[in-house]
Every structure is written in structure tokens, then in C-alpha cells.
Amino acid sequence: MTLGVLAAAGFATSFVLNRGMSLSGGSWMWTASLRYLFMVVPMAALVAVRGGLPAVLRSLRARPARWLLWSTIGFGLFYAPLAWASQAGAGWLVASTWQLVIVAGIAIGALGGDRVPLRTVLVSVLIVIGVVLTQLEHAGDTGAATAFTVVVPVAIAAVAYPLGNRMLLGTDGLDGVQRTLAMTLGSLPLWLVLAAAAGATAGPPSGGQLLQCAVVALFSGVLATTLFFRATDLVRDRPAALGAVEATQAVEVPFTLLGEALLLGVAAPAPVGWVGLALILVGLCVHALGHGPADGDAVPAVAPEAAEDLVPPVPLAQDVGGAGRR
């Protein structure tokens, strides 16, 4: 549980620092592209130390089109819209809206033939209500148009991430860490194009943006992922404990709120916003803790290490097929 909470704190750095870079005038295109460009070397080193680099390279050579397409969707159309949304709303608002990924995972699973229990649907509705409440507060403060510019890109990201990851889940037997590196490499063409566009339109990134992107890549993209993998590996054969560890990722939202309050001076949510956040956290915890011994003590079909940056893990019926986390 401690490792899971530390991982959630690391994942929250994406939302906090992305918003900070936006407020300081940094281009969202640099924010998005630099995060993944900076991830290549540490992720390659991590996979190499674990002896998994040859398998990643073999898979990329054998299926280049597959990795290019679904990595661009799963990572590119996931993180670029999140970076763009950070221009319009506070990090905690983006983080709370991001929980729509749970609903997207359920929809994708249902389309793929998964049975979705009524309880799962009802809890997901609770999460959506929570997101709506946070957006109502935001719309009341800054206008419905601004709230709309947060919801639309984050909704696109919430669909693209599970879709891309699901299509690559289990490819050539790669585990979560290997898949994260493979998807990072597979999405490189997009990040290089985006970086070129940023250079042409906004000029080079500032030293501050370079530093903050490096921090996000290290803490959210590499360290937090490793901590979360370790936590889930420790309890992977104990479904109830695994669900409890997964539930810790719900605290990404309050961690983001706290980080923004300390670093950016963002005001705390109004009462309706707190109610919305509470509903989101309760819904996520119920989702994660819903699978235990009563479910037959079976390990979820999707390996716990299949989680990636900025996504709360969910049971099979809602699983988003995440590759290595954020």
C-alpha cells in the first residue's frame, strides 16, 4: 500500500507540472513531446538491466506498423490532449476528468464482448457524476467554454489510451515494462514531428520547461511506474490485496490538488467541487476493491503490471489494457 501511494504521488507530477509549464508560457507541444523523448534513455536502461531489451527490439522489427499505429494512438492521442488541456484548466481538474478512463474502459470492454456487471455500471455512473460536479464549479468560475476545452481533449485521451494499450496487450509476450519502452519507441515519430512543430511555432523550450519535463519523465514515467509494478507484483496472487493496492491510485487527484496548492497557489475547490472529488474517489475505490476472494481468487486476466502514467487500474470488466504506466 505504501509503494502504491508513493507511485500515485509520482504520477501526480504530470498534472501539476504540466499546468505549471502552461502558466509560465511553455508550449503544450514541448510539454507532450519532451516527456516521451526524455523517457527513451532511462526506460531503455531499465529494460536492458532486466535483460528484456532484445525481445523489445525483435518485436519492433517484426511488427513495425502495428507498434507505430497503436503506440501513436495509445500514447500520442493520450498524452498530447492531456498536455493541451493543461492550458485551459487546473491540474486537479484535468486529473479528476481523466477518471472518465474508467467509463471508457468499460465501454471498450463491452464492445469487445466482456460482461459488465450492473454494479460496475452504477459505480461508473457515480464517477461521471463526480466529474460533472467538478466541471460545474469550473464552468461557473471561468465559463462553460473553458470547461469544454478541458472535457473534450481529456475525453479523447481517455478513449485513446485504453484502446491503444488493449490492442498491444500481450504482443510477443512482452511484460508491462517492456511494452512501455516499445510503445515509447513506437510513438517517437509523432513526438519528433510535434517537437519540430513546437520549435517552428514557439521557438526552443526554456530551461525551466526542459527541467520540468525531465522531472515528469523521471518521476511519472519511470520511477512511479517501477514502484507500482513492484507493489502489484508483491500481491499478484492475492486478489483482495491486489485490489487494495490498485485503489491507492485514486489518490492521484488529491495529490495533484495538494501539489498545485503548494507549488502554484491554486485555490482549493468550492464545496461542490469537493463533493465531486469525493464521488470520484469513492467510485474508484469501489471499482478497485470490488474483486476479492468472492470472485474465485483468480488473478485478473490482465496482468497488474499492465498499468501506465496518469490511469487508475481497474478490474477485468473495466480494464483498459494499459501498458506500463504513465
mmCIF file of N, CA and C in Angstrom, residues 135 138-151:
data_model
loop_
_atom_site.group_PDB
_atom_site.id
_atom_site.type_symbol
_atom_site.label_atom_id
_atom_site.label_comp_id
_atom_site.label_asym_id
_atom_site.label_seq_id
_atom_site.Cartn_x
_atom_site.Cartn_y
_atom_site.Cartn_z
ATOM 1 N N GLN A 135 -16.689 19.886 -12.951
ATOM 2 C CA GLN A 135 -16.747 20.745 -14.133
ATOM 3 C C GLN A 135 -17.757 21.876 -13.948
ATOM 4 N N HIS A 138 -16.052 24.586 -12.158
ATOM 5 C CA HIS A 138 -15.093 25.244 -13.033
ATOM 6 C C HIS A 138 -15.814 26.124 -14.053
ATOM 7 N N ALA A 139 -16.899 25.620 -14.596
ATOM 8 C CA ALA A 139 -17.654 26.386 -15.582
ATOM 9 C C ALA A 139 -18.236 27.643 -14.958
ATOM 10 N N GLY A 140 -18.656 27.523 -13.697
ATOM 11 C CA GLY A 140 -19.204 28.679 -13.023
ATOM 12 C C GLY A 140 -18.177 29.764 -12.802
ATOM 13 N N ASP A 141 -16.905 29.373 -12.636
ATOM 14 C CA ASP A 141 -15.840 30.350 -12.387
ATOM 15 C C ASP A 141 -15.285 30.969 -13.660
ATOM 16 N N THR A 142 -15.112 30.172 -14.698
ATOM 17 C CA THR A 142 -14.396 30.653 -15.874
ATOM 18 C C THR A 142 -15.188 30.539 -17.169
ATOM 19 N N GLY A 143 -16.383 30.000 -17.103
ATOM 20 C CA GLY A 143 -17.182 29.892 -18.306
ATOM 21 C C GLY A 143 -17.254 28.488 -18.841
ATOM 22 N N ALA A 144 -18.406 28.159 -19.438
ATOM 23 C CA ALA A 144 -18.621 26.813 -19.950
ATOM 24 C C ALA A 144 -17.646 26.476 -21.074
ATOM 25 N N ALA A 145 -17.259 27.481 -21.863
ATOM 26 C CA ALA A 145 -16.357 27.217 -22.981
ATOM 27 C C ALA A 145 -15.011 26.701 -22.494
ATOM 28 N N THR A 146 -14.507 27.275 -21.390
ATOM 29 C CA THR A 146 -13.229 26.829 -20.845
ATOM 30 C C THR A 146 -13.329 25.407 -20.322
ATOM 31 N N ALA A 147 -14.416 25.102 -19.603
ATOM 32 C CA ALA A 147 -14.613 23.744 -19.113
ATOM 33 C C ALA A 147 -14.691 22.763 -20.274
ATOM 34 N N PHE A 148 -15.317 23.207 -21.355
ATOM 35 C CA PHE A 148 -15.451 22.349 -22.538
ATOM 36 C C PHE A 148 -14.083 22.012 -23.117
ATOM 37 N N THR A 149 -13.154 22.961 -23.085
ATOM 38 C CA THR A 149 -11.825 22.713 -23.628
ATOM 39 C C THR A 149 -11.013 21.771 -22.755
ATOM 40 N N VAL A 150 -11.455 21.534 -21.533
ATOM 41 C CA VAL A 150 -10.836 20.508 -20.691
ATOM 42 C C VAL A 150 -11.470 19.153 -20.970
ATOM 43 N N VAL A 151 -12.801 19.112 -21.021
ATOM 44 C CA VAL A 151 -13.516 17.849 -21.147
ATOM 45 C C VAL A 151 -13.219 17.157 -22.480
#
